[in-house]
Amino acid sequence: MEFSEHIKTANVEDVVLRQPLHPQSRGTLCITGHHLLFSDREEGGSRQVLLLLRNVDAIEKRTSASSGTIKIKCKDLQILHLDIPGMEQCLNIAHSIETLSSLDTVSDMYPFFHRPSDLSLQGQWGLMPPGEHYSQLKEMHGAWRLSTVNEDYSVCPTYPPVVIVPKSVDDDTLRRVARFRQGGRFPILCYYHQKNSMVIMRSGQPLIGANKRRCKEDEDLLQAVIQGSDKGYIIDTRSSQQAQQARVAGGGFESKSSYSRWKRLHRHMERGKPLQESLIKLVEACGDASHNMDRWLSKLENSKWLSHVQTALSTAGLLAECVERDGHSVLVHGFEGTDSTLLISTLAQLIMDPCCRTLEGFLALLEREWVQAGHPFQQRCARSAHSHARLQQESPVFLLLLDCVWQLWRQFPLALGFSEALLLRLAGEAYSSDYGTFLCNSHQERCTLGLMENTHCLFQALLRPGKREYYSNPLYEHTELAIWPSVHPQSLQLWRAFFLRWTPQTRHLEEAQEEIRNMVIEWGKLALS
Amino acid sequence: MEFSEHIKTANVEDVVLRQPLHPQSRGTLCITGHHLLFSDREEGGSRQVLLLLRNVDAIEKRTSASSGTIKIKCKDLQILHLDIPGMEQCLNIAHSIETLSSLDTVSDMYPFFHRPSDLSLQGQWGLMPPGEHYSQLKEMHGAWRLSTVNEDYSVCPTYPPVVIVPKSVDDDTLRRVARFRQGGRFPILCYYHQKNSMVIMRSGQPLIGANKRRCKEDEDLLQAVIQGSDKGYIIDTRSSQQAQQARVAGGGFESKSSYSRWKRLHRHMERGKPLQESLIKLVEACGDASHNMDRWLSKLENSKWLSHVQTALSTAGLLAECVERDGHSVLVHGFEGTDSTLLISTLAQLIMDPCCRTLEGFLALLEREWVQAGHPFQQRCARSAHSHARLQQESPVFLLLLDCVWQLWRQFPLALGFSEALLLRLAGEAYSSDYGTFLCNSHQERCTLGLMENTHCLFQALLRPGKREYYSNPLYEHTELAIWPSVHPQSLQLWRAFFLRWTPQTRHLEEAQEEIRNMVIEWGKLALS
């Protein structure tokens, strides 16, 4: 497509930019197909601000006869103001920003044009292709196998082409099970606990419907999962009432009579619209400039965001307890198995598995459990907290994950190999990015669009020399132990570095982090010399 | 006195101690005149717990025929349980703890018996005798002088024997002014701002009463403070309504007509009972073991503690702005001038003056502005948040100060030379201590009791080699700039390391702090070698 048709005014002089944490400055504004570029001309060195238009969540404009102001609310929660001379110029610029920031065609997006000099489009895309994780875990090869039943995505459009299933279950059985599970998401292995060979499986809900339909193959598959052991657990991320009601629409749950050796536990986790509304309320509260302490605390409470954090961490804790302490395998699902399911399986792996806690390990975990596992990033992260557009499929599940990981990171400052800067970066990238990683809703869509040939992978970029240090935790010390988070309300905190990152006071904390990092690097040099 | 008359049972075997952050243990309990000593006999090394009885805020006992349990609620917010065999023994122990923890006679208290081997009772007591601060600031000698008018404490019983006053005002005038100010607390200098020669004065309220009495000498003294400059500010830490009502009881405020060149600003700061109740509510909320996030946030809001923190910091900010930005001298007072007045004058000095931000500088500031200035520690810190005793004069003003300093420390992690550990230590010491520093209500009382000859000084003890490092901030970098705190509600946080220090999750944070400290020490050694 031609971006130029959306750009009536490409350059404006004498624009004033007001941006948090910076003094106001005057300069030239330039609009391109993917960016808004501001260059100031103040004496004492020039300054450039480059904003990816995809980062724009919503804009507001106010014009008078001779000028106008555009307020840009970004998906990363930053709010910018541009004072633009000339009403027409202002309207043109506003129109370009509005149009270019909401383009729907994925292959028109910036990651397909981003060509940094120190990254190549050749070679492997991503940290590990689907299935490689299995190859590395030789211990599990006795009871588990890789299946290519979904090679052409016909069995489950949102699964990768290779998945891990019980060795005793053949592909034909999997095809039948897929028809009995929402979205074709038949139960697959996502985590193998080396200490006791127990596993975490995940899937979509069973489609028992009003008539309590059964599926022999589904029951057999789950039976194959627990093998010799006495029982397994199913953690359903819905209340038992929700699970009951799901039958009306053809969904449902695993009944005690058909799955006699599985114990079902229901934990109601908020998702979809209520979660999105919670984020909107929280961001609104964080931006409240009144000096009223009671109002702030009451708005914070009212947003319920911290309650969602608490529920997610405590459900993940329950999952990890089943596997690590009680020594049972667990199947996790809610409705589609693409949101809360991934949230708690990821957190449980961080709690139990030291390999997931290194910088590479954590990124590989996100690649497996979110990107390859089919979390619909494109739908969930289309808009962030400011948009007045009617919300469709938006929901900050991935952001909630990062917040929960931050709570772990804060409670165990030595146990995680990555820095808070990594979590902040990921929170931004999920909503707007130079990289292809968080585009599309599934592996299939990525392949169809040639995303792996035409965009760069964020995770690889984060591990480049020079970046890797910045995203590492200088205090990290490997521990084999599980890290059990406290989920007492008193133990959980607002993730200020994210939600209040554009308020001046957070800056000093970053300075301190920087100081610690420098100290460790210097220390390392001295120790080596 | 004989402590032994209060100890019917001195030793009990087979006692079970349950204490936060430790596994339960079984051992011998021993009661002495000042301590409760528990020694366990488990294999793998013995453990001793020594609790100063003065630290006990309240106890609860529950007995059966053959045993009993004593729940000890400490002033440092720790809660211990002792399971004691034998009902009579249990009652005896409980009685001893109750009696010995509430002894009123200061000279019977433990600081008069504490004799650590590495401290001597010879030499100077404290960091700086009253008046020495003046000697060091030669710039101010032109306009200010030391007065010994209060040498025998007859002019003002709660002031030190030496105070700083305008050079042009003689001692006779001071005597008259003292009769016009509550508690004899005539206006004295507490801070001289070297950059612009402006000062902070503090005093008790003027006793204008219902008849609007005037005092020419008081007006002259204040006139002498502003000298050539056009005006000064009075920050009254009460609402203007409170100040008006104070006239009924003989107090009042400086009227515009009598003090035409002083502009009065009223800032309502909570004190006394409401502040004490706020602390009690907060501590109750922190101990709530339910897992309900909404309830926690709502209790936190309802305690209003963070609102008091916000008010104190913003009033201190206002004071610092008057002096540093606007270049005016300020007089601060509320009612007595011994609580809120000291709170905001201390905070303003930390904001403006880099000398107060070093470890020694901060301790010297506390010595000048709290100990020598006559904050009634004995009355304010007799009980903490658990006591059911009818509260008299208790109020956590000093704790509120430490919380505000912590907020500054958190917002400016490089600008303060002391560690969080220091603030935690001071918070504990104010309520129960091995040292004499926080005993008594005034300098006069300390002299009468021979406290400076018979107890050790806490501040000196904290600066001993080996301790000093622990209480220093490894990230400290001197800055001449004022540190202006953000007082937005979103910028202020619960001081978790204090209020939640006995909950397990804070432990990991301490580990991280310890790690950073070790790193810096190692780094220093390497850099030197």
Tab-separated table of N, CA and C in Angstrom, chain A residues 19-126:
chain	number	residue	atom	x	y	z
A	19	GLN	N	6.360	16.641	26.792
A	19	GLN	CA	6.533	15.207	27.026
A	19	GLN	C	6.914	15.016	28.483
A	20	PRO	N	6.393	13.987	29.156
A	20	PRO	CA	6.773	13.815	30.558
A	20	PRO	C	8.274	13.598	30.716
A	21	LEU	N	8.822	14.049	31.822
A	21	LEU	CA	10.232	13.878	32.196
A	21	LEU	C	11.207	14.714	31.372
A	22	HIS	N	10.704	15.537	30.411
A	22	HIS	CA	11.584	16.368	29.604
A	22	HIS	C	11.069	17.796	29.634
A	23	PRO	N	11.976	18.757	29.491
A	23	PRO	CA	11.473	20.130	29.342
A	23	PRO	C	10.790	20.261	27.980
A	24	GLN	N	9.857	21.184	27.897
A	24	GLN	CA	9.167	21.399	26.622
A	24	GLN	C	10.171	21.859	25.577
A	25	SER	N	10.004	21.433	24.309
A	25	SER	CA	10.952	21.908	23.300
A	25	SER	C	10.259	22.199	21.970
A	26	ARG	N	10.918	23.027	21.186
A	26	ARG	CA	10.356	23.532	19.933
A	26	ARG	C	11.188	22.986	18.780
A	27	GLY	N	10.534	22.505	17.707
A	27	GLY	CA	11.302	21.959	16.596
A	27	GLY	C	10.420	21.580	15.426
A	28	THR	N	10.929	20.632	14.641
A	28	THR	CA	10.248	20.225	13.410
A	28	THR	C	9.587	18.876	13.614
A	29	LEU	N	8.343	18.776	13.143
A	29	LEU	CA	7.620	17.516	13.224
A	29	LEU	C	7.552	16.906	11.837
A	30	CYS	N	7.772	15.614	11.768
A	30	CYS	CA	7.760	14.936	10.488
A	30	CYS	C	6.961	13.646	10.628
A	31	ILE	N	6.036	13.393	9.687
A	31	ILE	CA	5.247	12.157	9.717
A	31	ILE	C	5.694	11.261	8.567
A	32	THR	N	6.020	10.010	8.883
A	32	THR	CA	6.319	9.038	7.829
A	32	THR	C	5.279	7.919	7.924
A	33	GLY	N	5.432	6.913	7.100
A	33	GLY	CA	4.458	5.821	7.080
A	33	GLY	C	4.306	5.129	8.422
A	34	HIS	N	5.387	5.040	9.189
A	34	HIS	CA	5.323	4.316	10.464
A	34	HIS	C	5.692	5.130	11.689
A	35	HIS	N	6.257	6.314	11.469
A	35	HIS	CA	6.787	7.060	12.613
A	35	HIS	C	6.336	8.506	12.653
A	36	LEU	N	6.392	9.009	13.859
A	36	LEU	CA	6.312	10.437	14.068
A	36	LEU	C	7.699	10.827	14.571
A	37	LEU	N	8.317	11.784	13.866
A	37	LEU	CA	9.676	12.187	14.228
A	37	LEU	C	9.684	13.656	14.597
A	38	PHE	N	10.219	13.947	15.780
A	38	PHE	CA	10.317	15.330	16.214
A	38	PHE	C	11.798	15.644	16.442
A	39	SER	N	12.297	16.722	15.820
A	39	SER	CA	13.701	17.128	16.036
A	39	SER	C	13.709	18.549	16.549
A	40	ASP	N	14.330	18.745	17.679
A	40	ASP	CA	14.343	20.118	18.194
A	40	ASP	C	15.611	20.835	17.770
A	41	ARG	N	15.534	22.144	17.835
A	41	ARG	CA	16.643	22.935	17.327
A	41	ARG	C	17.202	23.839	18.404
A	42	GLU	N	16.946	23.504	19.655
A	42	GLU	CA	17.471	24.329	20.755
A	42	GLU	C	18.998	24.294	20.707
A	43	GLU	N	19.617	25.372	21.200
A	43	GLU	CA	21.075	25.349	21.275
A	43	GLU	C	21.490	24.284	22.298
A	44	GLY	N	22.741	23.897	22.215
A	44	GLY	CA	23.243	22.919	23.181
A	44	GLY	C	22.880	21.503	22.800
A	45	GLY	N	23.009	21.161	21.528
A	45	GLY	CA	22.766	19.773	21.112
A	45	GLY	C	21.314	19.545	20.747
A	46	SER	N	21.094	18.863	19.652
A	46	SER	CA	19.721	18.636	19.220
A	46	SER	C	19.170	17.387	19.891
A	47	ARG	N	17.852	17.242	19.844
A	47	ARG	CA	17.227	16.107	20.464
A	47	ARG	C	16.193	15.578	19.487
A	48	GLN	N	16.140	14.267	19.335
A	48	GLN	CA	15.160	13.681	18.436
A	48	GLN	C	14.242	12.756	19.209
A	49	VAL	N	12.961	12.818	18.885
A	49	VAL	CA	11.998	11.899	19.485
A	49	VAL	C	11.359	11.112	18.346
A	50	LEU	N	11.504	9.815	18.387
A	50	LEU	CA	10.958	8.956	17.345
A	50	LEU	C	9.865	8.104	17.966
A	51	LEU	N	8.651	8.280	17.475
A	51	LEU	CA	7.526	7.527	18.046
A	51	LEU	C	6.937	6.628	16.967
A	52	LEU	N	6.859	5.341	17.271
A	52	LEU	CA	6.219	4.421	16.346
A	52	LEU	C	4.716	4.727	16.365
A	53	LEU	N	4.144	4.948	15.209
A	53	LEU	CA	2.713	5.324	15.181
A	53	LEU	C	1.835	4.216	15.759
A	54	ARG	N	2.292	2.969	15.626
A	54	ARG	CA	1.555	1.847	16.204
A	54	ARG	C	1.384	1.986	17.729
A	55	ASN	N	2.273	2.770	18.342
A	55	ASN	CA	2.232	2.996	19.786
A	55	ASN	C	1.084	3.942	20.183
A	56	VAL	N	0.481	4.628	19.210
A	56	VAL	CA	-0.582	5.581	19.531
A	56	VAL	C	-1.881	4.833	19.822
A	57	ASP	N	-2.402	5.066	21.010
A	57	ASP	CA	-3.617	4.376	21.423
A	57	ASP	C	-4.843	5.221	21.088
A	58	ALA	N	-4.731	6.512	21.319
A	58	ALA	CA	-5.848	7.419	21.060
A	58	ALA	C	-5.303	8.831	20.944
A	59	ILE	N	-5.975	9.664	20.166
A	59	ILE	CA	-5.560	11.072	20.143
A	59	ILE	C	-6.767	11.971	20.386
A	60	GLU	N	-6.454	13.163	20.908
A	60	GLU	CA	-7.478	14.198	21.051
A	60	GLU	C	-6.923	15.442	20.408
A	61	LYS	N	-7.772	16.190	19.675
A	61	LYS	CA	-7.272	17.432	19.065
A	61	LYS	C	-8.137	18.613	19.483
A	62	ARG	N	-7.481	19.758	19.595
A	62	ARG	CA	-8.175	20.994	19.941
A	62	ARG	C	-7.609	22.065	19.028
A	63	THR	N	-8.454	22.700	18.244
A	63	THR	CA	-7.919	23.688	17.305
A	63	THR	C	-8.560	25.053	17.523
A	64	SER	N	-7.787	26.078	17.192
A	64	SER	CA	-8.338	27.430	17.087
A	64	SER	C	-8.080	27.862	15.648
A	65	ALA	N	-8.351	29.117	15.318
A	65	ALA	CA	-8.202	29.568	13.934
A	65	ALA	C	-6.757	29.428	13.448
A	66	SER	N	-5.811	29.707	14.327
A	66	SER	CA	-4.435	29.794	13.840
A	66	SER	C	-3.535	28.651	14.307
A	67	SER	N	-4.030	27.772	15.150
A	67	SER	CA	-3.155	26.702	15.624
A	67	SER	C	-3.974	25.565	16.219
A	68	GLY	N	-3.292	24.569	16.692
A	68	GLY	CA	-4.007	23.456	17.307
A	68	GLY	C	-3.095	22.658	18.212
A	69	THR	N	-3.706	21.867	19.068
A	69	THR	CA	-2.934	21.001	19.955
A	69	THR	C	-3.417	19.556	19.787
A	70	ILE	N	-2.478	18.657	19.623
A	70	ILE	CA	-2.822	17.240	19.552
A	70	ILE	C	-2.284	16.565	20.814
A	71	LYS	N	-3.168	15.875	21.507
A	71	LYS	CA	-2.762	15.125	22.690
A	71	LYS	C	-2.678	13.661	22.266
A	72	ILE	N	-1.515	13.077	22.396
A	72	ILE	CA	-1.309	11.691	21.955
A	72	ILE	C	-1.193	10.788	23.172
A	73	LYS	N	-2.126	9.854	23.292
A	73	LYS	CA	-2.061	8.900	24.402
A	73	LYS	C	-1.482	7.597	23.870
A	74	CYS	N	-0.324	7.231	24.375
A	74	CYS	CA	0.375	6.067	23.826
A	74	CYS	C	-0.030	4.784	24.543
A	75	LYS	N	0.190	3.665	23.862
A	75	LYS	CA	-0.109	2.364	24.450
A	75	LYS	C	0.829	2.051	25.612
A	76	ASP	N	2.027	2.668	25.603
A	76	ASP	CA	2.936	2.462	26.735
A	76	ASP	C	2.627	3.435	27.877
A	77	LEU	N	1.451	4.068	27.820
A	77	LEU	CA	0.900	4.948	28.858
A	77	LEU	C	1.499	6.354	28.889
A	78	GLN	N	2.466	6.621	28.006
A	78	GLN	CA	2.993	7.975	27.924
A	78	GLN	C	1.947	8.893	27.277
A	79	ILE	N	1.920	10.148	27.716
A	79	ILE	CA	1.021	11.115	27.075
A	79	ILE	C	1.838	12.313	26.580
A	80	LEU	N	1.737	12.581	25.266
A	80	LEU	CA	2.483	13.675	24.646
A	80	LEU	C	1.521	14.770	24.188
A	81	HIS	N	2.026	15.996	24.136
A	81	HIS	CA	1.253	17.089	23.547
A	81	HIS	C	2.067	17.731	22.443
A	82	LEU	N	1.409	17.999	21.324
A	82	LEU	CA	2.053	18.725	20.223
A	82	LEU	C	1.250	19.995	19.957
A	83	ASP	N	1.908	21.146	20.069
A	83	ASP	CA	1.252	22.405	19.693
A	83	ASP	C	1.692	22.729	18.276
A	84	ILE	N	0.744	22.799	17.344
A	84	ILE	CA	1.064	22.905	15.925
A	84	ILE	C	0.498	24.202	15.349
A	85	PRO	N	1.338	25.023	14.700
A	85	PRO	CA	0.833	26.263	14.109
A	85	PRO	C	-0.001	25.949	12.860
A	86	GLY	N	-1.119	26.616	12.718
A	86	GLY	CA	-1.964	26.420	11.523
A	86	GLY	C	-3.011	25.343	11.750
A	87	MET	N	-4.277	25.727	11.706
A	87	MET	CA	-5.339	24.777	11.979
A	87	MET	C	-5.325	23.622	10.982
A	88	GLU	N	-5.119	23.928	9.703
A	88	GLU	CA	-5.211	22.884	8.689
A	88	GLU	C	-4.082	21.872	8.865
A	89	GLN	N	-2.903	22.420	9.088
A	89	GLN	CA	-1.762	21.524	9.326
A	89	GLN	C	-2.046	20.588	10.486
A	90	CYS	N	-2.609	21.168	11.544
A	90	CYS	CA	-2.903	20.377	12.739
A	90	CYS	C	-3.891	19.250	12.411
A	91	LEU	N	-4.945	19.596	11.665
A	91	LEU	CA	-5.944	18.580	11.326
A	91	LEU	C	-5.335	17.499	10.425
A	92	ASN	N	-4.475	17.918	9.494
A	92	ASN	CA	-3.814	16.936	8.612
A	92	ASN	C	-2.960	15.956	9.411
A	93	ILE	N	-2.178	16.530	10.310
A	93	ILE	CA	-1.297	15.687	11.128
A	93	ILE	C	-2.132	14.715	11.963
A	94	ALA	N	-3.178	15.248	12.603
A	94	ALA	CA	-4.038	14.411	13.445
A	94	ALA	C	-4.646	13.283	12.611
A	95	HIS	N	-5.104	13.627	11.412
A	95	HIS	CA	-5.710	12.610	10.548
A	95	HIS	C	-4.691	11.516	10.194
A	96	SER	N	-3.472	11.930	9.849
A	96	SER	CA	-2.431	10.937	9.510
A	96	SER	C	-2.150	10.010	10.687
A	97	ILE	N	-2.006	10.608	11.869
A	97	ILE	CA	-1.700	9.785	13.044
A	97	ILE	C	-2.827	8.790	13.291
A	98	GLU	N	-4.053	9.291	13.221
A	98	GLU	CA	-5.195	8.416	13.473
A	98	GLU	C	-5.237	7.253	12.490
A	99	THR	N	-5.068	7.548	11.224
A	99	THR	CA	-5.183	6.512	10.199
A	99	THR	C	-4.011	5.536	10.256
A	100	LEU	N	-2.808	6.097	10.269
A	100	LEU	CA	-1.628	5.230	10.180
A	100	LEU	C	-1.409	4.398	11.446
A	101	SER	N	-1.946	4.874	12.574
A	101	SER	CA	-1.749	4.101	13.809
A	101	SER	C	-2.727	2.935	13.905
A	102	SER	N	-3.769	2.949	13.062
A	102	SER	CA	-4.748	1.859	13.185
A	102	SER	C	-4.818	0.973	11.946
A	103	LEU	N	-3.756	0.950	11.166
A	103	LEU	CA	-3.738	0.060	10.002
A	103	LEU	C	-3.910	-1.386	10.456
A	104	ASP	N	-4.714	-2.150	9.727
A	104	ASP	CA	-5.007	-3.518	10.141
A	104	ASP	C	-4.133	-4.571	9.471
A	105	THR	N	-3.609	-4.250	8.302
A	105	THR	CA	-2.871	-5.261	7.548
A	105	THR	C	-1.497	-5.497	8.177
A	106	VAL	N	-1.303	-6.725	8.650
A	106	VAL	CA	-0.081	-7.011	9.398
A	106	VAL	C	1.176	-6.776	8.561
A	107	SER	N	1.125	-7.166	7.282
A	107	SER	CA	2.348	-7.063	6.468
A	107	SER	C	2.685	-5.618	6.110
A	108	ASP	N	1.784	-4.684	6.421
A	108	ASP	CA	2.099	-3.266	6.247
A	108	ASP	C	2.794	-2.696	7.479
A	109	MET	N	2.856	-3.475	8.538
A	109	MET	CA	3.345	-2.914	9.802
A	109	MET	C	4.868	-2.802	9.828
A	110	TYR	N	5.363	-1.993	10.727
A	110	TYR	CA	6.773	-1.639	10.708
A	110	TYR	C	7.733	-2.815	10.823
A	111	PRO	N	7.441	-3.846	11.590
A	111	PRO	CA	8.401	-4.955	11.677
A	111	PRO	C	8.793	-5.510	10.300
A	112	PHE	N	7.940	-5.360	9.299
A	112	PHE	CA	8.270	-5.839	7.961
A	112	PHE	C	9.217	-4.887	7.228
A	113	PHE	N	9.498	-3.749	7.844
A	113	PHE	CA	10.387	-2.771	7.217
A	113	PHE	C	11.651	-2.519	8.054
A	114	HIS	N	11.614	-2.945	9.300
A	114	HIS	CA	12.718	-2.670	10.230
A	114	HIS	C	13.932	-3.530	9.877
A	115	ARG	N	15.056	-2.902	9.551
A	115	ARG	CA	16.256	-3.635	9.163
A	115	ARG	C	17.484	-3.126	9.922
A	116	PRO	N	17.611	-3.486	11.190
A	116	PRO	CA	18.790	-3.018	11.945
A	116	PRO	C	20.059	-3.648	11.387
A	117	SER	N	21.156	-2.867	11.422
A	117	SER	CA	22.379	-3.318	10.753
A	117	SER	C	23.019	-4.524	11.445
A	118	ASP	N	22.772	-4.697	12.746
A	118	ASP	CA	23.462	-5.786	13.445
A	118	ASP	C	22.603	-7.042	13.607
A	119	LEU	N	21.530	-7.144	12.840
A	119	LEU	CA	20.736	-8.385	12.857
A	119	LEU	C	20.562	-8.837	11.407
A	120	SER	N	20.521	-10.157	11.225
A	120	SER	CA	20.383	-10.684	9.871
A	120	SER	C	19.060	-11.427	9.752
A	121	LEU	N	18.484	-11.440	8.540
A	121	LEU	CA	17.234	-12.178	8.327
A	121	LEU	C	17.520	-13.652	8.041
A	122	GLN	N	18.787	-13.983	7.878
A	122	GLN	CA	19.144	-15.387	7.671
A	122	GLN	C	19.113	-16.116	9.023
A	123	GLY	N	19.210	-17.447	8.941
A	123	GLY	CA	19.356	-18.227	10.175
A	123	GLY	C	18.042	-18.458	10.878
A	124	GLN	N	18.125	-19.109	12.041
A	124	GLN	CA	16.930	-19.499	12.785
A	124	GLN	C	16.168	-18.287	13.303
A	125	TRP	N	14.843	-18.318	13.185
A	125	TRP	CA	14.009	-17.258	13.746
A	125	TRP	C	13.504	-17.746	15.108
A	126	GLY	N	13.760	-16.947	16.130
A	126	GLY	CA	13.315	-17.352	17.466
A	126	GLY	C	14.405	-18.116	18.186
